[in-house]
PDB file of C-alpha atoms and ligand atoms in Angstrom:
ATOM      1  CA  UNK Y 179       0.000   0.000   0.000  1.00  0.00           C
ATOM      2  CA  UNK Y 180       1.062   3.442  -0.777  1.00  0.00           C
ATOM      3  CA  UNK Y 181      -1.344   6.029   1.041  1.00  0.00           C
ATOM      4  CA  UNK Y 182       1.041   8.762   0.733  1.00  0.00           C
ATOM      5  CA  UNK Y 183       1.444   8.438  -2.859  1.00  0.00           C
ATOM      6  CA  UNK Y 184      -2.340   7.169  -3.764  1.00  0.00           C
ATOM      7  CA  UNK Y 185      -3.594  10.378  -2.036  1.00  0.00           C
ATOM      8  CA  UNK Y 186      -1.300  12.705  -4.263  1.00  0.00           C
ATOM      9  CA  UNK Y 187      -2.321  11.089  -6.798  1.00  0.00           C
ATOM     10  CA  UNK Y 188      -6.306  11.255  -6.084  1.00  0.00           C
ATOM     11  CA  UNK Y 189      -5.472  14.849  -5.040  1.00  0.00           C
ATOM     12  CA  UNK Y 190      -4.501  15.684  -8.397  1.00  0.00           C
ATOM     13  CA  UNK Y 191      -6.435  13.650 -10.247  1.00  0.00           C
ATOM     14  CA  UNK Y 192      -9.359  15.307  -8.903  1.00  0.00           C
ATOM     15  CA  UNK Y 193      -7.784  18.501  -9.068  1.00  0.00           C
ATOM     16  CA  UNK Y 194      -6.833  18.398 -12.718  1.00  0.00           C
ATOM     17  CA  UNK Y 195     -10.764  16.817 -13.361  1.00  0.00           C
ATOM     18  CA  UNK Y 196     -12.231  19.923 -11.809  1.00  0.00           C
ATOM     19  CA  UNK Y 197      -9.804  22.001 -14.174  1.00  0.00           C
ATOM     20  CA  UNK Y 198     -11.665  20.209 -16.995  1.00  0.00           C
ATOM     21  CA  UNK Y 199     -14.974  20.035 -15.529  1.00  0.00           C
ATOM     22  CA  UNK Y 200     -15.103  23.449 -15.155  1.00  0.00           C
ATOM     23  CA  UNK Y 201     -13.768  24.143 -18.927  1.00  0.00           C
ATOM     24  CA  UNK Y 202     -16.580  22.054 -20.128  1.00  0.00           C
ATOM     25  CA  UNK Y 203     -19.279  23.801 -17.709  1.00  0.00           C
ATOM     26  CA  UNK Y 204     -18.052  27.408 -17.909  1.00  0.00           C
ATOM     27  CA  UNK Y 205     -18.839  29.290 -21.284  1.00  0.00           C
ATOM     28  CA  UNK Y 206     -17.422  32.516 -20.112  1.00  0.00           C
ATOM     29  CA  UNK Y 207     -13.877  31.171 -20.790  1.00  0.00           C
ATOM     30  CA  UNK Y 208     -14.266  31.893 -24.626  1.00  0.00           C
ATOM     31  CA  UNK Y 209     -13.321  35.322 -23.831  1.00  0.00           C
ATOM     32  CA  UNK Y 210     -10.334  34.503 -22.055  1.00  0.00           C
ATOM     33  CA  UNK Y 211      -8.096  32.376 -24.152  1.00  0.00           C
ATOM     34  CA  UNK Y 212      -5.220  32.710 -21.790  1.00  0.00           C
ATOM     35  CA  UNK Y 213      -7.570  30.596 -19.337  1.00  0.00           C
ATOM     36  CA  UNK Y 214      -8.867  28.492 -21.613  1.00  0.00           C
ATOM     37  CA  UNK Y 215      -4.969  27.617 -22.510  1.00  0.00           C
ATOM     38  CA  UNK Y 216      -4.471  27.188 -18.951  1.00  0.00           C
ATOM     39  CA  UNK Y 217      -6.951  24.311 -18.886  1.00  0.00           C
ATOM     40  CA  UNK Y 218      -6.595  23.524 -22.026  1.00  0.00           C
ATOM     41  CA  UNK Y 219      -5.363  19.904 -21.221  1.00  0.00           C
ATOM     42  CA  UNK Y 220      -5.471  17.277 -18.191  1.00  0.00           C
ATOM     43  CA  UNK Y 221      -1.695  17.464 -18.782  1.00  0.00           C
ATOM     44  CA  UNK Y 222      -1.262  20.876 -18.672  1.00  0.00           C
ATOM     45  CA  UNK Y 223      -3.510  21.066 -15.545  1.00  0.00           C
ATOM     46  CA  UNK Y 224      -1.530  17.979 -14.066  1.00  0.00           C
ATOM     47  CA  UNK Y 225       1.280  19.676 -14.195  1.00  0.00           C
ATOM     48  CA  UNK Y 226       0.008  23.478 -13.534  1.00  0.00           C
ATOM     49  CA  UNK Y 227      -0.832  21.708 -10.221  1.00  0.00           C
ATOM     50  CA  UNK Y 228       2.020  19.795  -9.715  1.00  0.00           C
ATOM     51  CA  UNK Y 229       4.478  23.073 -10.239  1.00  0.00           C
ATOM     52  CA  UNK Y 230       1.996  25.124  -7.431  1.00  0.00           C
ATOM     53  CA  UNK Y 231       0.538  23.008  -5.001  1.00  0.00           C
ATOM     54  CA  UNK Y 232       3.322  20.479  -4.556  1.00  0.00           C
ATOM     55  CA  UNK Y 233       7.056  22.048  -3.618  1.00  0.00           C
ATOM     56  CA  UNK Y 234       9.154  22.133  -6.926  1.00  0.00           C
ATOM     57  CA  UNK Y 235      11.419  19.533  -5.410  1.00  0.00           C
ATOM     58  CA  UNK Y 236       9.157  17.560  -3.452  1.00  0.00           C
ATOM     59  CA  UNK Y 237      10.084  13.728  -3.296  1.00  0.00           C
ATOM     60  CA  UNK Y 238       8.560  10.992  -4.662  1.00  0.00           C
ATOM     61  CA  UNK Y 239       7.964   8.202  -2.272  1.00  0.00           C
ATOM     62  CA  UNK Y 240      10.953   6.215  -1.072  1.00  0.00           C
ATOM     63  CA  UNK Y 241      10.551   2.362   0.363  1.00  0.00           C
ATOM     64  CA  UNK Y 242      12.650  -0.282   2.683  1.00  0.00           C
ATOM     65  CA  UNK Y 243      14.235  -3.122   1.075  1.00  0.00           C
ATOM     66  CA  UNK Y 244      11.543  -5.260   2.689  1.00  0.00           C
ATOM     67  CA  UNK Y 245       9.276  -3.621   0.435  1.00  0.00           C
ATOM     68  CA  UNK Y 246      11.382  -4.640  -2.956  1.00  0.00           C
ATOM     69  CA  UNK Y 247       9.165  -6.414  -5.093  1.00  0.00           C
ATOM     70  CA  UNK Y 248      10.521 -10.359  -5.728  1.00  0.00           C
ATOM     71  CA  UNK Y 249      10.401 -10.043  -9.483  1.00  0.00           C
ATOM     72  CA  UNK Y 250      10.684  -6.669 -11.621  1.00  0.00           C
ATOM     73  CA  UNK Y 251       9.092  -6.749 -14.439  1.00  0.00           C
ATOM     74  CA  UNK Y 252      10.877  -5.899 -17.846  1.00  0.00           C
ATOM     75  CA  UNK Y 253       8.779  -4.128 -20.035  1.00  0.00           C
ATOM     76  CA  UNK Y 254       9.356  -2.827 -23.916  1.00  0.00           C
ATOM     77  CA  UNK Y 255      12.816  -3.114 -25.525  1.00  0.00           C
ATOM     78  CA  UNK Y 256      14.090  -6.055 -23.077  1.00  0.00           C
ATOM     79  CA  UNK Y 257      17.167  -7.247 -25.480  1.00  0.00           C
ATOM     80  CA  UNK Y 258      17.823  -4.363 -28.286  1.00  0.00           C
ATOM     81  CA  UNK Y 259      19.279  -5.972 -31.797  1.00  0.00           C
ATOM     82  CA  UNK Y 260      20.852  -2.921 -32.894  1.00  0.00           C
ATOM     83  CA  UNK Y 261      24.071  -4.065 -34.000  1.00  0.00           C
ATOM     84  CA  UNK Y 262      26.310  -0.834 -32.155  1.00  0.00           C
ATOM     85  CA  UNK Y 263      24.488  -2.146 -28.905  1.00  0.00           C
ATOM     86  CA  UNK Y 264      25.395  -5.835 -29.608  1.00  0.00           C
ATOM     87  CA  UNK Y 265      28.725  -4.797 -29.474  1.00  0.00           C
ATOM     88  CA  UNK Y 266      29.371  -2.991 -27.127  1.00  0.00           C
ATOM     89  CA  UNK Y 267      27.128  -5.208 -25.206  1.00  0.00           C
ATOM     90  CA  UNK Y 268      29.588  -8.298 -26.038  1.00  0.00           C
ATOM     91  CA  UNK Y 269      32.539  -6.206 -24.748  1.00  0.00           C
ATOM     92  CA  UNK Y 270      30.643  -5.840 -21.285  1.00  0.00           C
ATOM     93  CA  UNK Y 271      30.170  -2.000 -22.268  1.00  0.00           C
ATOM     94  CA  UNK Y 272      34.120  -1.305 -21.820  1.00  0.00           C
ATOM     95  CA  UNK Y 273      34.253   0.587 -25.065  1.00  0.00           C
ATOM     96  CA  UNK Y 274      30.535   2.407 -23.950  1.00  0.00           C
ATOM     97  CA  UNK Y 275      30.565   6.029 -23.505  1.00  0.00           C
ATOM     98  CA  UNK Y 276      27.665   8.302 -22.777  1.00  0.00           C
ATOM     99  CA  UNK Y 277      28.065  11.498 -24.734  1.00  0.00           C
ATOM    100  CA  UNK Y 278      26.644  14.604 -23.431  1.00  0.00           C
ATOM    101  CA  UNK Y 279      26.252  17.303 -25.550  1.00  0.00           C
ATOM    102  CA  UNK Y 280      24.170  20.044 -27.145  1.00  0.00           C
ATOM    103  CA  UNK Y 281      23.044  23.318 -25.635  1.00  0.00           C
ATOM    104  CA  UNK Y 282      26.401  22.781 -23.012  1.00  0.00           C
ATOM    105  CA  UNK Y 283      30.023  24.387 -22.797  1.00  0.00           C
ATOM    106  CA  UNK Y 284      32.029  21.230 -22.339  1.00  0.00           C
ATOM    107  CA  UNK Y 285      30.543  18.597 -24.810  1.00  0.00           C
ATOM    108  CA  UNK Y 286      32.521  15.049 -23.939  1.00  0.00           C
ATOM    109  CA  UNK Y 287      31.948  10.974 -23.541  1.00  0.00           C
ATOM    110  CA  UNK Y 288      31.456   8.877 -19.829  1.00  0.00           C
ATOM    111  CA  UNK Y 289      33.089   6.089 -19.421  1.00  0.00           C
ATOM    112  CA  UNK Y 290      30.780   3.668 -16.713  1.00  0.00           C
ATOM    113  CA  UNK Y 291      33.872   3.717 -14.690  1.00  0.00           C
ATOM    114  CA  UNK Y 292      33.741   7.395 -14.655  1.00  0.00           C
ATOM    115  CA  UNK Y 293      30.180   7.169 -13.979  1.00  0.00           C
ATOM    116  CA  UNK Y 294      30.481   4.998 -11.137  1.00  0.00           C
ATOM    117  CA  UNK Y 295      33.723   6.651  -9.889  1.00  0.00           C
ATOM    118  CA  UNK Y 296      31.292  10.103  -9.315  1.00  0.00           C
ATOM    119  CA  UNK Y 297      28.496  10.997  -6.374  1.00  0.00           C
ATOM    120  CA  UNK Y 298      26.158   8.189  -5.946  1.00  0.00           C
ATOM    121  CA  UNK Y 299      22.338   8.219  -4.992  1.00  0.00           C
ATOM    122  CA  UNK Y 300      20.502   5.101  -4.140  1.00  0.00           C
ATOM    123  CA  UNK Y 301      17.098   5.049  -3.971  1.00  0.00           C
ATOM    124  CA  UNK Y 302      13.967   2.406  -3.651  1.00  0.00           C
ATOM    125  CA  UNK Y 303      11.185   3.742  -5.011  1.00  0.00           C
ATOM    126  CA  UNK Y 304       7.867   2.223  -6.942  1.00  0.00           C
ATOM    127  CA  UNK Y 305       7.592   2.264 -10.845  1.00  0.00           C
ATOM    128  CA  UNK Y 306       4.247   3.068 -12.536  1.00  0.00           C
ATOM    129  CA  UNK Y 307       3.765   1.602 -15.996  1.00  0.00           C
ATOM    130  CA  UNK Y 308       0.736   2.956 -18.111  1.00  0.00           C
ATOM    131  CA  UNK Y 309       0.014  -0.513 -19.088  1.00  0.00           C
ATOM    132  CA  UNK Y 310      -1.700  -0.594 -15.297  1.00  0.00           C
ATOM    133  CA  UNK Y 311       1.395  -2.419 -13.252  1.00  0.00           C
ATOM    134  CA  UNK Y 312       4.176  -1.373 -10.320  1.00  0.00           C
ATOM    135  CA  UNK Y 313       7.034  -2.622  -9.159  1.00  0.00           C
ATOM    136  CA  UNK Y 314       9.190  -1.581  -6.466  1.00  0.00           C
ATOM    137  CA  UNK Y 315      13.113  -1.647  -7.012  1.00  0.00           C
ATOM    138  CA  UNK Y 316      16.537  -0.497  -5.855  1.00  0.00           C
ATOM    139  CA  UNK Y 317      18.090   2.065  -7.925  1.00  0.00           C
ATOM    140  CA  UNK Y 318      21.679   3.468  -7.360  1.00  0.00           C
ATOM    141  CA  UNK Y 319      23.017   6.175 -10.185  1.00  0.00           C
ATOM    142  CA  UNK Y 320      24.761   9.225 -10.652  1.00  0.00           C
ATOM    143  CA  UNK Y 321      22.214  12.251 -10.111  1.00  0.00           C
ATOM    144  CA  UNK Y 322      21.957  14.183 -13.425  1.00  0.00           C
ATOM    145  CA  UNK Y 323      22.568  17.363 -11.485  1.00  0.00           C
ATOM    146  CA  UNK Y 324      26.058  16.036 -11.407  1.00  0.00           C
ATOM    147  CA  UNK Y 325      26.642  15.447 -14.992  1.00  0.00           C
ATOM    148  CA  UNK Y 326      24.986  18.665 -16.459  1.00  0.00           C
ATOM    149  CA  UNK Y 327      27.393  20.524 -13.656  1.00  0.00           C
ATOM    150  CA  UNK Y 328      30.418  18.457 -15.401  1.00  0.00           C
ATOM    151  CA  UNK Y 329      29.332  19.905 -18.634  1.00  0.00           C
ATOM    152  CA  UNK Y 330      28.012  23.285 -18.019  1.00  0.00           C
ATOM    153  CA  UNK Y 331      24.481  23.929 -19.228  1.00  0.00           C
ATOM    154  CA  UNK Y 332      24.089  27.132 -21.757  1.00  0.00           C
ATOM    155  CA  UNK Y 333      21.198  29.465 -20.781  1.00  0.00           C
ATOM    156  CA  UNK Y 334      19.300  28.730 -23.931  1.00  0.00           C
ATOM    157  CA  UNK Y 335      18.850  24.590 -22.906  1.00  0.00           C
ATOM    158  CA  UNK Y 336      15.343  23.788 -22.158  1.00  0.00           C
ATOM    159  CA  UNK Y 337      14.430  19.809 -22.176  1.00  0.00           C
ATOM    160  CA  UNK Y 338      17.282  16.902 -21.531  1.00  0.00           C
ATOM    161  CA  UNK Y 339      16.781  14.761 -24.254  1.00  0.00           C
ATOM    162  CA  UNK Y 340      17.867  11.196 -24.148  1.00  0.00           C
ATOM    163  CA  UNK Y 341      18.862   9.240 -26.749  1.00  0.00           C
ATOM    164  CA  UNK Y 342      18.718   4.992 -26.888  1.00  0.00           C
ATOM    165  CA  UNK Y 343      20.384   2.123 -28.341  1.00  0.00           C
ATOM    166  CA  UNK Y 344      16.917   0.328 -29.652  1.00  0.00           C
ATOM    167  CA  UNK Y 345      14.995   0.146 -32.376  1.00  0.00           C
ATOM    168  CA  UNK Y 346      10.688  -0.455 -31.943  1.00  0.00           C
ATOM    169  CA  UNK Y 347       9.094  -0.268 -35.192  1.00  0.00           C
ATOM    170  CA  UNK Y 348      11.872   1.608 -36.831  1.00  0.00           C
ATOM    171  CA  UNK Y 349      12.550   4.303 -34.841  1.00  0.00           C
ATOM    172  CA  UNK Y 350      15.056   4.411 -31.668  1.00  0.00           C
ATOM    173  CA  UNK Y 351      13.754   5.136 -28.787  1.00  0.00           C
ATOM    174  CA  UNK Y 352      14.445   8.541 -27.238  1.00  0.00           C
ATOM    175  CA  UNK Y 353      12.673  10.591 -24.424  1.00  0.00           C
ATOM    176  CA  UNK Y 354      13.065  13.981 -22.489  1.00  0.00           C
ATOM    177  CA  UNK Y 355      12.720  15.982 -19.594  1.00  0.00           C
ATOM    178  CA  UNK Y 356      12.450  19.415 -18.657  1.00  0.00           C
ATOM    179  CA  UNK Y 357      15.063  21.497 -16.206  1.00  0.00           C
ATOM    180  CA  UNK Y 358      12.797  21.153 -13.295  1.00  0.00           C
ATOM    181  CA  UNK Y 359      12.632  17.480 -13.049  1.00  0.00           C
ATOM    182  CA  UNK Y 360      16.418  17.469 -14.426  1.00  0.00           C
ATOM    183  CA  UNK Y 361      17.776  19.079 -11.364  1.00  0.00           C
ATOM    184  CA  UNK Y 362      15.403  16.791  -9.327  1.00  0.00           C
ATOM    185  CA  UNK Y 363      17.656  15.038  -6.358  1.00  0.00           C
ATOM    186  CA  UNK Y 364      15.944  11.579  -7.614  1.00  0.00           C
ATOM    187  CA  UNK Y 365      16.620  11.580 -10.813  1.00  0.00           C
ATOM    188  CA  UNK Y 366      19.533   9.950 -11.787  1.00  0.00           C
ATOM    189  CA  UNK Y 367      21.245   7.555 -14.345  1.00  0.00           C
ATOM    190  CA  UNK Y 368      21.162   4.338 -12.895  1.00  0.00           C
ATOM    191  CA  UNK Y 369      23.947   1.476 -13.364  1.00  0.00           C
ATOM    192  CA  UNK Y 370      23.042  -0.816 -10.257  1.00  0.00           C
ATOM    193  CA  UNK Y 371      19.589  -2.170  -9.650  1.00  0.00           C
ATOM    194  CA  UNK Y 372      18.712  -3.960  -6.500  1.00  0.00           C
ATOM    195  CA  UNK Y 373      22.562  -3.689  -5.687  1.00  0.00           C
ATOM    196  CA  UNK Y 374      23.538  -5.833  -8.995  1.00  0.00           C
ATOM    197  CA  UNK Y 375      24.841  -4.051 -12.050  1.00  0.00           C
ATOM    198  CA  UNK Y 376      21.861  -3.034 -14.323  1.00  0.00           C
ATOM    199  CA  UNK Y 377      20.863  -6.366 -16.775  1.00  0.00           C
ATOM    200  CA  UNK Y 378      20.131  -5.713 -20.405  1.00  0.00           C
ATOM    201  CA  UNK Y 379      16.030  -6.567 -19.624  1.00  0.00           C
ATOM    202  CA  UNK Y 380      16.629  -3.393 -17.556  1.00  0.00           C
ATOM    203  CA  UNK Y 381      18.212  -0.913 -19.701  1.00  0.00           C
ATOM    204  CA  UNK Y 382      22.187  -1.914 -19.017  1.00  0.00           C
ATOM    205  CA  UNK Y 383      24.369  -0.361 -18.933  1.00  0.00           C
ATOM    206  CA  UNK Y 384      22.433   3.309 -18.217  1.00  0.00           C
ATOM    207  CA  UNK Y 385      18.612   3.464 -17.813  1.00  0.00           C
ATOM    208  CA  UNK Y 386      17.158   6.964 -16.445  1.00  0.00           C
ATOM    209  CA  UNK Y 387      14.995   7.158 -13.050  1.00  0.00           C
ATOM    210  CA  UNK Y 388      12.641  10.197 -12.920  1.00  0.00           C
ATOM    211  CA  UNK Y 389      10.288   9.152  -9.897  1.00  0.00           C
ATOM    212  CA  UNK Y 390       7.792  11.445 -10.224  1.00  0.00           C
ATOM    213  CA  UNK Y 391       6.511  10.312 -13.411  1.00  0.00           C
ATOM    214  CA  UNK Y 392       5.774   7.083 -15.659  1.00  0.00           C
ATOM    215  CA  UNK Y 393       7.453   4.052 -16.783  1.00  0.00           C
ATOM    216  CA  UNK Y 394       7.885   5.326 -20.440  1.00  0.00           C
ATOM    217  CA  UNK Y 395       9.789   8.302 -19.351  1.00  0.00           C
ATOM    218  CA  UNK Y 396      13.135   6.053 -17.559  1.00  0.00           C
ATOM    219  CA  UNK Y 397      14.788   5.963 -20.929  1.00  0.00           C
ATOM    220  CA  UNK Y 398      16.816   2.783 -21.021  1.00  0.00           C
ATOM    221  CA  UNK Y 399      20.019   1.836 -23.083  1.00  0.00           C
ATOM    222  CA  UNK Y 400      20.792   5.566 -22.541  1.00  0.00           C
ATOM    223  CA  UNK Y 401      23.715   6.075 -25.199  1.00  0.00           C
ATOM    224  CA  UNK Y 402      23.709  10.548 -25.762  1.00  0.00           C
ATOM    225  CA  UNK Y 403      22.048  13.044 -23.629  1.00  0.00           C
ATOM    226  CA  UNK Y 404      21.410  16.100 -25.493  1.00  0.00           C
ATOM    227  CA  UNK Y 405      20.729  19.606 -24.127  1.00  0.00           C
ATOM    228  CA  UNK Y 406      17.930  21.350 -26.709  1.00  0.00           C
ATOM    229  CA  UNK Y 407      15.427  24.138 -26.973  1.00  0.00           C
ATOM    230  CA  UNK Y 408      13.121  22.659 -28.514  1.00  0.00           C
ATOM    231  CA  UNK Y 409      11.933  19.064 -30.336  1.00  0.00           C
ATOM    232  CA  UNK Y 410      11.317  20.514 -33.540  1.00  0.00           C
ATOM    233  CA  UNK Y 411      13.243  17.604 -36.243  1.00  0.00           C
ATOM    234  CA  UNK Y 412      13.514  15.460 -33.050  1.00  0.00           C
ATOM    235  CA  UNK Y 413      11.136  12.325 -33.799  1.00  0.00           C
ATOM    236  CA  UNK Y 414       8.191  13.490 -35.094  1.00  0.00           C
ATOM    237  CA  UNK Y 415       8.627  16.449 -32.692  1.00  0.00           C
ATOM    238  CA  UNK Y 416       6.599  15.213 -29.353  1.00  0.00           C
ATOM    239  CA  UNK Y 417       9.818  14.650 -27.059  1.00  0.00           C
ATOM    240  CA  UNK Y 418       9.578  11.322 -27.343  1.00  0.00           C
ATOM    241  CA  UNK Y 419       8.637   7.761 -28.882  1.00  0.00           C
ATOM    242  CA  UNK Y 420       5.704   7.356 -27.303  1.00  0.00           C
ATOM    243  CA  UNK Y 421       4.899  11.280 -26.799  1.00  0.00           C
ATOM    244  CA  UNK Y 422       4.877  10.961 -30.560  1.00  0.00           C
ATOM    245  CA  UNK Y 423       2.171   8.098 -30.866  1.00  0.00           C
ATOM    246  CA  UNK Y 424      -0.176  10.248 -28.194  1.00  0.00           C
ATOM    247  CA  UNK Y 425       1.268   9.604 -24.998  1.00  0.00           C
ATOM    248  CA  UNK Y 426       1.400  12.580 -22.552  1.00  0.00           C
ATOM    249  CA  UNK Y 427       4.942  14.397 -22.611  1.00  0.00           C
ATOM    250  CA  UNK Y 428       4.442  15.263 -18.934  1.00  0.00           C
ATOM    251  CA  UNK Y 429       3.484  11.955 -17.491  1.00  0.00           C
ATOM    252  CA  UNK Y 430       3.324  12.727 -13.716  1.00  0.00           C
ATOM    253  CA  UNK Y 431       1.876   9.865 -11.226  1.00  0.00           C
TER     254      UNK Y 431
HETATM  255  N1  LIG U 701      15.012   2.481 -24.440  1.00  0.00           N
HETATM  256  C1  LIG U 701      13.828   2.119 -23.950  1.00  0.00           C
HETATM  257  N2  LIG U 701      13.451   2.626 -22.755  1.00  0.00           N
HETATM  258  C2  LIG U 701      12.265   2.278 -22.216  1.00  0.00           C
HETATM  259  C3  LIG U 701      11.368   1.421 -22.895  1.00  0.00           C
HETATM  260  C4  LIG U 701      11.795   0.900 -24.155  1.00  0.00           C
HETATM  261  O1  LIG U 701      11.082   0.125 -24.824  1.00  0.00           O
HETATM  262  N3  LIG U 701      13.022   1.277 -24.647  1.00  0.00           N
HETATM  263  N4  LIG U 701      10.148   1.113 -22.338  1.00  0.00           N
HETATM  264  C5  LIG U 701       9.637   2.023 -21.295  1.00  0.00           C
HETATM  265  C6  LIG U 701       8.518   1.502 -20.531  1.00  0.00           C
HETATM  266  S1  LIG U 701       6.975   1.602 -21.215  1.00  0.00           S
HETATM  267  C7  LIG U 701       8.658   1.076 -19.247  1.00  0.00           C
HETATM  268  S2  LIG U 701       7.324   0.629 -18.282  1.00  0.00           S
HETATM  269  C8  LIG U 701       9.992   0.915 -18.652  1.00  0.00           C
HETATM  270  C9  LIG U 701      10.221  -0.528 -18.300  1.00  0.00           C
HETATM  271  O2  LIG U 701      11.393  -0.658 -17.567  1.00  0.00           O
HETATM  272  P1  LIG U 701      11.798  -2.096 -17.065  1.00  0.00           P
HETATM  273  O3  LIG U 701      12.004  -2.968 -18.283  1.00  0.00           O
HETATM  274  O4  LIG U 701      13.034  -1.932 -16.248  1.00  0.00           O
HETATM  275  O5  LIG U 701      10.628  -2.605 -16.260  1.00  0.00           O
HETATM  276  O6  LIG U 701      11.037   1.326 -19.505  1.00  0.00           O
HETATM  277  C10 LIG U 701      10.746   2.426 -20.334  1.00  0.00           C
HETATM  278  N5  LIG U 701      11.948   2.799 -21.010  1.00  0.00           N
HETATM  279 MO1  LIG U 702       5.513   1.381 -19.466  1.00  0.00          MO
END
């Protein structure tokens, strides 16, 4: 049970419903297009209220290791073909770098050692597919606070964009974040998962954790983080691969 967590949630939920309730029941809000942008969206109320009724950096729920569930699901790409992955994958991710670069003053490559050889968070926290299912797991990373420190962010960077190693239905799988959530003490590139290094079901060797919103958004097989402005000839533009077959772009639980 997580009463904490379920009542933020039903909070919100009913929160952003009233938003859109009172769009539908309120005709006075044709002359005020800046409200009616407002509440244009459950998303955009979801995360109107999330930005002023919750604390910018407010934590998602943390557990025990009594609470870890016995078996974490994998779910989507659990064992990428892509032939660069294969490799590198065969090596046992020795000749893996991530590259950061983009909107930042110092673009350069990661080894894992270097990853792992930098501040560490661990963290035990619940994960919320779409698809209707949680599991509860162990997650130990390097914050991303760290890495966009290492690298200097330019003042013109708006979303972290992620970049993966696999292929689903011809396109590689990518997703973003904005600044907020990017400077977020949980949210973090994970190489460990319930104290074992990350396995390929999982996203090895670098998955993203960003707690306060849903499975789709911890990008796995993280291979290039990229500081942008904007999506525009990213994808088809969404911030994401599922963003850009009609999935929310700011999936908050
Ligand atoms: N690169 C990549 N990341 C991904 C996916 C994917 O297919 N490819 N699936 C997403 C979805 S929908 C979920 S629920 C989680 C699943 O993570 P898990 O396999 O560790 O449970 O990863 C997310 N990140
Ligand atoms: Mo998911």
């Amino acid at each position: 049970m997580t009463p904490r967590l379920d009542r933020r949630g039903f909070c919100l939920r009913t929160l952003a419903g009233l938003g859109t309730s009172l769009l539908g029941g309120c005709d006075d809000l044709s002359g005020r297009p800046w409200l009616r942008r407002l509440l244009g969206g459950a998303e955009e109320v979801n995360l109107w209220l999330q930005r002023r009724v919750l604390p910018h950096q407010a934590l998602a729920r943390e557990y025990g290791e009594a609470d870890l569930s016995p078996e974490f699901r994998a779910n989507g790409s659990t064992d990428p073909d892509d032939a660069d992955y294969r490799r590198l994958a065969s090596g046992g991710f020795a000749d893996w770098r991530l590259q950061i670069g983009g909107l930042v003053e110092r673009p350069q490559g990661f080894s894992l050692a270097e990853l792992r050889a930098m501040p560490a968070r661990t963290q035990i926290t619940r994960h919320d597919c779409v698809e209707g299912w949680s599991c509860i797991g162990k997650w130990t990373g390097v914050p991303l606070a760290v890495l966009l420190q290492r690298v200097g962010v330019r003042p013109a960077a708006r979303f972290v964009l992620f970049r993966c190693a696999d292929t689903l239905e011809d396109s590689l799988y990518y997703e973003s974040i904005g600044l907020d959530d990017a400077y977020h003490p949980q949210t973090i590139l994970a190489y460990d998962m319930n104290g074992g290094a990350l396995a390929v079901a999982h996203g090895a060797p670098l998955r993203l954790r960003v707690e306060r919103q849903l499975g789709y958004k911890m990008a796995k097989y993280v291979m290039a983080v990229e500081l942008v402005d904007s999506f525009a000839g990213i994808g088809s533009g969404r911030g994401g691969y599922w963003e850009d077959r009609g999935y929310e772009w700011y999936a908050g639980i």
